[in-house]
PDB file of C-alpha atoms and ligand atoms in Angstrom:
ATOM      1  CA  MET A  20      18.942   4.917  -3.120  1.00  0.00           C
ATOM      2  CA  LEU A  21      16.292   5.180  -5.787  1.00  0.00           C
ATOM      3  CA  VAL A  22      12.902   4.740  -4.096  1.00  0.00           C
ATOM      4  CA  ILE A  23      10.018   3.519  -6.232  1.00  0.00           C
ATOM      5  CA  GLY A  24       6.595   4.152  -4.701  1.00  0.00           C
ATOM      6  CA  LEU A  25       4.242   1.326  -5.618  1.00  0.00           C
ATOM      7  CA  THR A  26       0.535   2.045  -5.461  1.00  0.00           C
ATOM      8  CA  GLY A  27      -2.759   0.877  -6.916  1.00  0.00           C
ATOM      9  CA  GLY A  28      -6.338   0.326  -5.833  1.00  0.00           C
ATOM     10  CA  ILE A  29      -7.475  -2.704  -3.895  1.00  0.00           C
ATOM     11  CA  GLY A  30      -7.180  -5.879  -5.949  1.00  0.00           C
ATOM     12  CA  SER A  31      -5.105  -4.218  -8.659  1.00  0.00           C
ATOM     13  CA  GLY A  32      -2.201  -6.592  -7.974  1.00  0.00           C
ATOM     14  CA  LYS A  33       0.292  -4.617  -5.845  1.00  0.00           C
ATOM     15  CA  THR A  34       1.364  -7.718  -3.929  1.00  0.00           C
ATOM     16  CA  ALA A  35       1.583  -9.771  -7.116  1.00  0.00           C
ATOM     17  CA  VAL A  36       3.881  -7.042  -8.511  1.00  0.00           C
ATOM     18  CA  SER A  37       5.981  -6.489  -5.375  1.00  0.00           C
ATOM     19  CA  ASP A  38       6.508 -10.259  -4.974  1.00  0.00           C
ATOM     20  CA  ARG A  39       7.967 -10.321  -8.464  1.00  0.00           C
ATOM     21  CA  PHE A  40      10.415  -7.503  -7.668  1.00  0.00           C
ATOM     22  CA  ALA A  41      11.324  -9.251  -4.388  1.00  0.00           C
ATOM     23  CA  ARG A  42      12.157 -12.434  -6.318  1.00  0.00           C
ATOM     24  CA  ARG A  43      14.642 -10.341  -8.280  1.00  0.00           C
ATOM     25  CA  GLY A  44      16.356  -9.298  -5.048  1.00  0.00           C
ATOM     26  CA  ILE A  45      14.699  -5.911  -4.662  1.00  0.00           C
ATOM     27  CA  PRO A  46      13.746  -4.997  -1.079  1.00  0.00           C
ATOM     28  CA  VAL A  47      10.083  -4.230  -0.538  1.00  0.00           C
ATOM     29  CA  ILE A  48       8.967  -2.005   2.329  1.00  0.00           C
ATOM     30  CA  ASP A  49       5.216  -2.033   2.791  1.00  0.00           C
ATOM     31  CA  THR A  50       3.708   0.923   4.644  1.00  0.00           C
ATOM     32  CA  ASP A  51       0.701  -1.222   5.645  1.00  0.00           C
ATOM     33  CA  LEU A  52       3.092  -3.542   7.483  1.00  0.00           C
ATOM     34  CA  LEU A  53       4.887  -0.569   9.041  1.00  0.00           C
ATOM     35  CA  ALA A  54       1.509   0.685  10.284  1.00  0.00           C
ATOM     36  CA  ARG A  55       0.882  -2.722  11.869  1.00  0.00           C
ATOM     37  CA  GLU A  56       4.255  -2.654  13.630  1.00  0.00           C
ATOM     38  CA  LEU A  57       3.479   0.806  14.942  1.00  0.00           C
ATOM     39  CA  VAL A  58       0.329  -0.340  16.721  1.00  0.00           C
ATOM     40  CA  GLU A  59       1.840  -3.393  18.425  1.00  0.00           C
ATOM     41  CA  PRO A  60       1.268  -3.383  22.205  1.00  0.00           C
ATOM     42  CA  GLY A  61       3.716  -1.066  23.921  1.00  0.00           C
ATOM     43  CA  GLN A  62       4.135   1.231  20.912  1.00  0.00           C
ATOM     44  CA  PRO A  63       3.402   4.933  21.586  1.00  0.00           C
ATOM     45  CA  ALA A  64       1.036   5.154  18.591  1.00  0.00           C
ATOM     46  CA  LEU A  65      -1.240   2.505  20.129  1.00  0.00           C
ATOM     47  CA  ALA A  66      -1.502   4.491  23.344  1.00  0.00           C
ATOM     48  CA  ASP A  67      -2.271   7.619  21.294  1.00  0.00           C
ATOM     49  CA  ILE A  68      -5.038   5.777  19.421  1.00  0.00           C
ATOM     50  CA  ALA A  69      -6.569   4.484  22.667  1.00  0.00           C
ATOM     51  CA  ALA A  70      -6.457   7.999  24.128  1.00  0.00           C
ATOM     52  CA  GLU A  71      -8.091   9.461  21.013  1.00  0.00           C
ATOM     53  CA  PHE A  72     -10.710   6.786  20.235  1.00  0.00           C
ATOM     54  CA  GLY A  73     -11.340   5.274  23.665  1.00  0.00           C
ATOM     55  CA  PRO A  74     -10.405   1.962  25.275  1.00  0.00           C
ATOM     56  CA  ASP A  75     -12.976  -0.026  23.286  1.00  0.00           C
ATOM     57  CA  CYS A  76     -10.694   0.141  20.260  1.00  0.00           C
ATOM     58  CA  LEU A  77      -8.450  -2.307  22.170  1.00  0.00           C
ATOM     59  CA  ASP A  78      -9.306  -5.970  22.783  1.00  0.00           C
ATOM     60  CA  ASP A  79      -9.116  -7.777  26.127  1.00  0.00           C
ATOM     61  CA  GLU A  80      -5.380  -8.341  25.694  1.00  0.00           C
ATOM     62  CA  GLY A  81      -4.670  -4.697  24.944  1.00  0.00           C
ATOM     63  CA  ARG A  82      -4.149  -5.251  21.218  1.00  0.00           C
ATOM     64  CA  LEU A  83      -5.692  -3.015  18.600  1.00  0.00           C
ATOM     65  CA  HIS A  84      -9.206  -4.147  17.677  1.00  0.00           C
ATOM     66  CA  ARG A  85      -8.816  -3.421  13.984  1.00  0.00           C
ATOM     67  CA  ALA A  86     -12.355  -4.233  12.913  1.00  0.00           C
ATOM     68  CA  ARG A  87     -13.857  -1.937  15.547  1.00  0.00           C
ATOM     69  CA  LEU A  88     -11.529   0.946  14.722  1.00  0.00           C
ATOM     70  CA  ARG A  89     -12.080   0.460  10.977  1.00  0.00           C
ATOM     71  CA  GLU A  90     -15.866   0.531  11.429  1.00  0.00           C
ATOM     72  CA  ARG A  91     -15.491   3.629  13.567  1.00  0.00           C
ATOM     73  CA  VAL A  92     -13.492   5.701  11.077  1.00  0.00           C
ATOM     74  CA  PHE A  93     -14.932   4.287   7.860  1.00  0.00           C
ATOM     75  CA  ALA A  94     -17.942   6.586   7.862  1.00  0.00           C
ATOM     76  CA  ASP A  95     -16.288   9.398   9.818  1.00  0.00           C
ATOM     77  CA  PRO A  96     -13.834  11.493   7.762  1.00  0.00           C
ATOM     78  CA  ALA A  97     -12.837  13.612  10.790  1.00  0.00           C
ATOM     79  CA  GLY A  98     -12.054  10.460  12.795  1.00  0.00           C
ATOM     80  CA  ARG A  99     -10.043   9.100   9.882  1.00  0.00           C
ATOM     81  CA  ARG A 100      -8.023  12.314   9.748  1.00  0.00           C
ATOM     82  CA  ARG A 101      -7.310  12.066  13.490  1.00  0.00           C
ATOM     83  CA  LEU A 102      -6.130   8.491  13.050  1.00  0.00           C
ATOM     84  CA  GLU A 103      -3.936   9.490  10.124  1.00  0.00           C
ATOM     85  CA  ALA A 104      -2.489  12.379  12.143  1.00  0.00           C
ATOM     86  CA  ILE A 105      -1.305   9.810  14.692  1.00  0.00           C
ATOM     87  CA  LEU A 106      -0.008   7.200  12.255  1.00  0.00           C
ATOM     88  CA  HIS A 107       1.328   8.975   9.200  1.00  0.00           C
ATOM     89  CA  PRO A 108       4.202  10.894  10.809  1.00  0.00           C
ATOM     90  CA  CYS A 109       5.368   7.646  12.468  1.00  0.00           C
ATOM     91  CA  ILE A 110       5.096   5.740   9.170  1.00  0.00           C
ATOM     92  CA  ARG A 111       7.225   8.379   7.438  1.00  0.00           C
ATOM     93  CA  VAL A 112       9.967   8.180  10.091  1.00  0.00           C
ATOM     94  CA  LEU A 113      10.012   4.375  10.075  1.00  0.00           C
ATOM     95  CA  ALA A 114      10.002   4.168   6.264  1.00  0.00           C
ATOM     96  CA  ARG A 115      12.963   6.556   6.042  1.00  0.00           C
ATOM     97  CA  GLU A 116      14.846   4.569   8.691  1.00  0.00           C
ATOM     98  CA  ARG A 117      14.286   1.282   6.855  1.00  0.00           C
ATOM     99  CA  ILE A 118      15.280   2.762   3.483  1.00  0.00           C
ATOM    100  CA  ALA A 119      18.480   4.238   4.962  1.00  0.00           C
ATOM    101  CA  ARG A 120      19.622   0.721   5.954  1.00  0.00           C
ATOM    102  CA  LEU A 121      19.373  -0.697   2.434  1.00  0.00           C
ATOM    103  CA  THR A 122      22.306  -1.198   0.101  1.00  0.00           C
ATOM    104  CA  THR A 123      20.604  -2.254  -3.160  1.00  0.00           C
ATOM    105  CA  PRO A 124      20.517   0.146  -6.145  1.00  0.00           C
ATOM    106  CA  TYR A 125      16.797   0.670  -5.683  1.00  0.00           C
ATOM    107  CA  CYS A 126      13.885  -0.421  -3.499  1.00  0.00           C
ATOM    108  CA  LEU A 127      10.105  -0.479  -3.565  1.00  0.00           C
ATOM    109  CA  LEU A 128       8.047   1.406  -1.024  1.00  0.00           C
ATOM    110  CA  VAL A 129       4.475   0.125  -1.182  1.00  0.00           C
ATOM    111  CA  ILE A 130       2.010   2.897  -0.342  1.00  0.00           C
ATOM    112  CA  PRO A 131      -1.481   1.617  -1.195  1.00  0.00           C
ATOM    113  CA  LEU A 132      -3.102   4.986  -0.441  1.00  0.00           C
ATOM    114  CA  LEU A 133      -0.433   7.165  -2.047  1.00  0.00           C
ATOM    115  CA  ALA A 134      -2.962   9.340  -3.872  1.00  0.00           C
ATOM    116  CA  GLU A 135      -5.000   9.794  -0.674  1.00  0.00           C
ATOM    117  CA  THR A 136      -2.135  10.433   1.764  1.00  0.00           C
ATOM    118  CA  GLY A 137       0.193  12.649  -0.265  1.00  0.00           C
ATOM    119  CA  MET A 138       3.254  10.658   0.811  1.00  0.00           C
ATOM    120  CA  THR A 139       4.849  11.276  -2.569  1.00  0.00           C
ATOM    121  CA  ASP A 140       7.760  13.111  -0.939  1.00  0.00           C
ATOM    122  CA  LEU A 141       9.037   9.732   0.312  1.00  0.00           C
ATOM    123  CA  VAL A 142       9.568   8.410  -3.216  1.00  0.00           C
ATOM    124  CA  ASP A 143      11.533   9.315  -6.342  1.00  0.00           C
ATOM    125  CA  ARG A 144       9.176   7.699  -8.831  1.00  0.00           C
ATOM    126  CA  VAL A 145       5.649   6.344  -8.728  1.00  0.00           C
ATOM    127  CA  LEU A 146       4.662   2.983 -10.185  1.00  0.00           C
ATOM    128  CA  VAL A 147       0.895   2.515 -10.441  1.00  0.00           C
ATOM    129  CA  VAL A 148      -0.654  -0.929 -10.817  1.00  0.00           C
ATOM    130  CA  ASP A 149      -3.851  -0.632 -12.787  1.00  0.00           C
ATOM    131  CA  ALA A 150      -6.592  -3.112 -13.651  1.00  0.00           C
ATOM    132  CA  PRO A 151     -10.204  -2.754 -14.816  1.00  0.00           C
ATOM    133  CA  GLU A 152     -12.646  -2.187 -11.968  1.00  0.00           C
ATOM    134  CA  ALA A 153     -14.698  -5.292 -12.744  1.00  0.00           C
ATOM    135  CA  GLU A 154     -11.551  -7.417 -12.639  1.00  0.00           C
ATOM    136  CA  ARG A 155     -10.450  -5.895  -9.311  1.00  0.00           C
ATOM    137  CA  ILE A 156     -13.865  -6.595  -7.783  1.00  0.00           C
ATOM    138  CA  ARG A 157     -13.751 -10.183  -9.019  1.00  0.00           C
ATOM    139  CA  ARG A 158     -10.238 -10.716  -7.568  1.00  0.00           C
ATOM    140  CA  VAL A 159     -11.037  -9.184  -4.186  1.00  0.00           C
ATOM    141  CA  MET A 160     -14.279 -11.174  -3.867  1.00  0.00           C
ATOM    142  CA  ALA A 161     -12.383 -14.396  -4.605  1.00  0.00           C
ATOM    143  CA  ARG A 162      -9.399 -13.594  -2.370  1.00  0.00           C
ATOM    144  CA  ASP A 163     -11.228 -12.161   0.654  1.00  0.00           C
ATOM    145  CA  ARG A 164     -14.481 -14.151   0.317  1.00  0.00           C
ATOM    146  CA  ILE A 165     -16.603 -11.003   0.444  1.00  0.00           C
ATOM    147  CA  ASP A 166     -19.671 -10.151  -1.592  1.00  0.00           C
ATOM    148  CA  GLU A 167     -19.873  -7.641  -4.409  1.00  0.00           C
ATOM    149  CA  THR A 168     -21.491  -4.938  -2.227  1.00  0.00           C
ATOM    150  CA  GLN A 169     -18.621  -5.079   0.276  1.00  0.00           C
ATOM    151  CA  ALA A 170     -16.033  -5.045  -2.506  1.00  0.00           C
ATOM    152  CA  ARG A 171     -17.670  -2.029  -4.144  1.00  0.00           C
ATOM    153  CA  ARG A 172     -17.850  -0.222  -0.811  1.00  0.00           C
ATOM    154  CA  ILE A 173     -14.085  -0.556  -0.343  1.00  0.00           C
ATOM    155  CA  LEU A 174     -13.390   0.556  -3.911  1.00  0.00           C
ATOM    156  CA  ALA A 175     -15.645   3.581  -3.515  1.00  0.00           C
ATOM    157  CA  ALA A 176     -13.704   4.750  -0.428  1.00  0.00           C
ATOM    158  CA  GLN A 177     -10.426   4.874  -2.360  1.00  0.00           C
ATOM    159  CA  ALA A 178      -9.126   7.503  -4.751  1.00  0.00           C
ATOM    160  CA  ASP A 179     -10.397   7.013  -8.264  1.00  0.00           C
ATOM    161  CA  ARG A 180      -8.330   5.642 -11.080  1.00  0.00           C
ATOM    162  CA  ASP A 181      -7.608   9.021 -12.689  1.00  0.00           C
ATOM    163  CA  GLN A 182      -6.250  10.472  -9.430  1.00  0.00           C
ATOM    164  CA  ARG A 183      -3.840   7.557  -9.126  1.00  0.00           C
ATOM    165  CA  LEU A 184      -2.789   7.525 -12.750  1.00  0.00           C
ATOM    166  CA  ALA A 185      -2.052  11.260 -12.578  1.00  0.00           C
ATOM    167  CA  LEU A 186       0.800  10.444 -10.177  1.00  0.00           C
ATOM    168  CA  ALA A 187       2.313   7.682 -12.304  1.00  0.00           C
ATOM    169  CA  ASP A 188       5.804   7.729 -13.774  1.00  0.00           C
ATOM    170  CA  GLU A 189       5.294   4.125 -14.833  1.00  0.00           C
ATOM    171  CA  ILE A 190       2.157   1.991 -15.059  1.00  0.00           C
ATOM    172  CA  VAL A 191       1.666  -1.768 -14.846  1.00  0.00           C
ATOM    173  CA  GLU A 192      -1.441  -2.785 -16.741  1.00  0.00           C
ATOM    174  CA  ASN A 193      -2.401  -5.891 -14.803  1.00  0.00           C
ATOM    175  CA  ALA A 194      -5.407  -6.929 -16.833  1.00  0.00           C
ATOM    176  CA  SER A 195      -4.000 -10.128 -18.265  1.00  0.00           C
ATOM    177  CA  ASP A 196      -2.435 -13.248 -16.707  1.00  0.00           C
ATOM    178  CA  LEU A 197       0.444 -13.620 -14.254  1.00  0.00           C
ATOM    179  CA  ALA A 198       2.909 -14.588 -16.984  1.00  0.00           C
ATOM    180  CA  ALA A 199       2.292 -11.219 -18.661  1.00  0.00           C
ATOM    181  CA  LEU A 200       2.731  -9.524 -15.291  1.00  0.00           C
ATOM    182  CA  ASP A 201       6.057 -11.254 -14.775  1.00  0.00           C
ATOM    183  CA  HIS A 202       7.236 -10.082 -18.183  1.00  0.00           C
ATOM    184  CA  ARG A 203       6.262  -6.484 -17.408  1.00  0.00           C
ATOM    185  CA  VAL A 204       8.060  -6.584 -14.044  1.00  0.00           C
ATOM    186  CA  ALA A 205      11.216  -7.937 -15.738  1.00  0.00           C
ATOM    187  CA  THR A 206      11.149  -4.944 -18.106  1.00  0.00           C
ATOM    188  CA  LEU A 207      10.601  -2.502 -15.241  1.00  0.00           C
ATOM    189  CA  HIS A 208      13.397  -4.096 -13.214  1.00  0.00           C
ATOM    190  CA  ARG A 209      15.814  -3.447 -16.083  1.00  0.00           C
ATOM    191  CA  HIS A 210      14.499   0.115 -16.405  1.00  0.00           C
ATOM    192  CA  TYR A 211      14.914   0.908 -12.701  1.00  0.00           C
ATOM    193  CA  SER A 212      18.334  -0.763 -12.509  1.00  0.00           C
ATOM    194  CA  THR A 213      19.507   1.458 -15.379  1.00  0.00           C
ATOM    195  CA  LEU A 214      18.013   4.566 -13.793  1.00  0.00           C
ATOM    196  CA  ALA A 215      19.641   3.771 -10.446  1.00  0.00           C
ATOM    197  CA  ALA A 216      23.023   3.202 -12.113  1.00  0.00           C
ATOM    198  CA  THR A 217      22.734   6.466 -14.049  1.00  0.00           C
ATOM    199  CA  ARG A 218      21.881   8.386 -10.884  1.00  0.00           C
ATOM    200  CA  ALA A 219      24.842   6.867  -9.056  1.00  0.00           C
ATOM    201  CA  CYS A 220      27.285   8.228 -11.686  1.00  0.00           C
TER     202      CYS A 220
HETATM  203  P1  ATP B 314      -4.812  -5.142  -1.730  1.00  0.00           P
HETATM  204  O1  ATP B 314      -4.959  -3.695  -2.041  1.00  0.00           O
HETATM  205  O2  ATP B 314      -6.065  -5.735  -1.189  1.00  0.00           O
HETATM  206  O3  ATP B 314      -3.624  -5.467  -0.880  1.00  0.00           O
HETATM  207  P2  ATP B 314      -3.367  -5.916  -4.106  1.00  0.00           P
HETATM  208  O4  ATP B 314      -3.383  -4.722  -4.989  1.00  0.00           O
HETATM  209  O5  ATP B 314      -2.092  -6.202  -3.340  1.00  0.00           O
HETATM  210  O6  ATP B 314      -4.608  -5.899  -3.131  1.00  0.00           O
HETATM  211  P3  ATP B 314      -3.101  -8.631  -4.971  1.00  0.00           P
HETATM  212  O7  ATP B 314      -3.322  -9.213  -3.606  1.00  0.00           O
HETATM  213  O8  ATP B 314      -1.736  -8.662  -5.541  1.00  0.00           O
HETATM  214  O9  ATP B 314      -3.705  -7.148  -5.031  1.00  0.00           O
HETATM  215  O10 ATP B 314      -4.102  -9.290  -6.021  1.00  0.00           O
HETATM  216  C1  ATP B 314      -5.457  -9.557  -5.672  1.00  0.00           C
HETATM  217  C2  ATP B 314      -5.790 -11.014  -6.012  1.00  0.00           C
HETATM  218  O11 ATP B 314      -5.769 -11.158  -7.421  1.00  0.00           O
HETATM  219  C3  ATP B 314      -4.757 -11.994  -5.467  1.00  0.00           C
HETATM  220  O12 ATP B 314      -5.414 -13.170  -5.085  1.00  0.00           O
HETATM  221  C4  ATP B 314      -3.828 -12.234  -6.658  1.00  0.00           C
HETATM  222  O13 ATP B 314      -3.214 -13.496  -6.619  1.00  0.00           O
HETATM  223  C5  ATP B 314      -4.789 -12.104  -7.835  1.00  0.00           C
HETATM  224  N1  ATP B 314      -4.143 -11.556  -9.047  1.00  0.00           N
HETATM  225  C6  ATP B 314      -3.429 -10.411  -9.150  1.00  0.00           C
HETATM  226  N2  ATP B 314      -3.030 -10.213 -10.415  1.00  0.00           N
HETATM  227  C7  ATP B 314      -3.480 -11.261 -11.128  1.00  0.00           C
HETATM  228  C8  ATP B 314      -3.390 -11.656 -12.515  1.00  0.00           C
HETATM  229  N3  ATP B 314      -2.751 -10.907 -13.423  1.00  0.00           N
HETATM  230  N4  ATP B 314      -3.983 -12.805 -12.870  1.00  0.00           N
HETATM  231  C9  ATP B 314      -4.640 -13.569 -11.966  1.00  0.00           C
HETATM  232  N5  ATP B 314      -4.770 -13.289 -10.661  1.00  0.00           N
HETATM  233  C10 ATP B 314      -4.205 -12.135 -10.242  1.00  0.00           C
END
């Protein structure tokens, strides 16, 4: 199984890209969704988080209070590292399990914070979605109904563009319209299908 790691900053268009691979029959495993599964009530990682960060990171029904935890670790790098130490090993195990079940020639593993987490060992190639910062801010403000200050704050907490691009085997320049994006994904799909077939020989 050829595993393509898909990454990119917030608002770059990762979902727009992964949706277009999915439409072509390529399985998409999203590590953000795996992380959500891992903190469902009853999961060991949720208990570990509550033990580490205190019961107020859970709501009245015992579910993770995401906003509270996010606020807590946003300005606290040590806290963020403790949270990652709980979640990342579980994400790796779950991602490998899900990939092992697949039968397609290749799959996408979406790792938004690939440059920050060093999860590159999970993937064979890295596909970076890139778009100009001003465009990303505009898209995120429109999609999430947040103001420019909030959008810039999120961007500033992520790896910078050069760090991400340094990891790239392939790049999607998503600065134009969705028709152009679709065309680029079609080209990449052919490229990855060929690579997967060559590896299988
Ligand atoms: P996040 O990191 O927040 O998950 P993302 O990288 O997955 O973001 P998307 O959700 O795919 O980004 O894109 C952000 C917004 O911009 C979405 O509303 C999407 O529909 C829109 N968008 C993405 N690419 C384009 C494009 N080429 N033209 C117009 N709109 C776009």
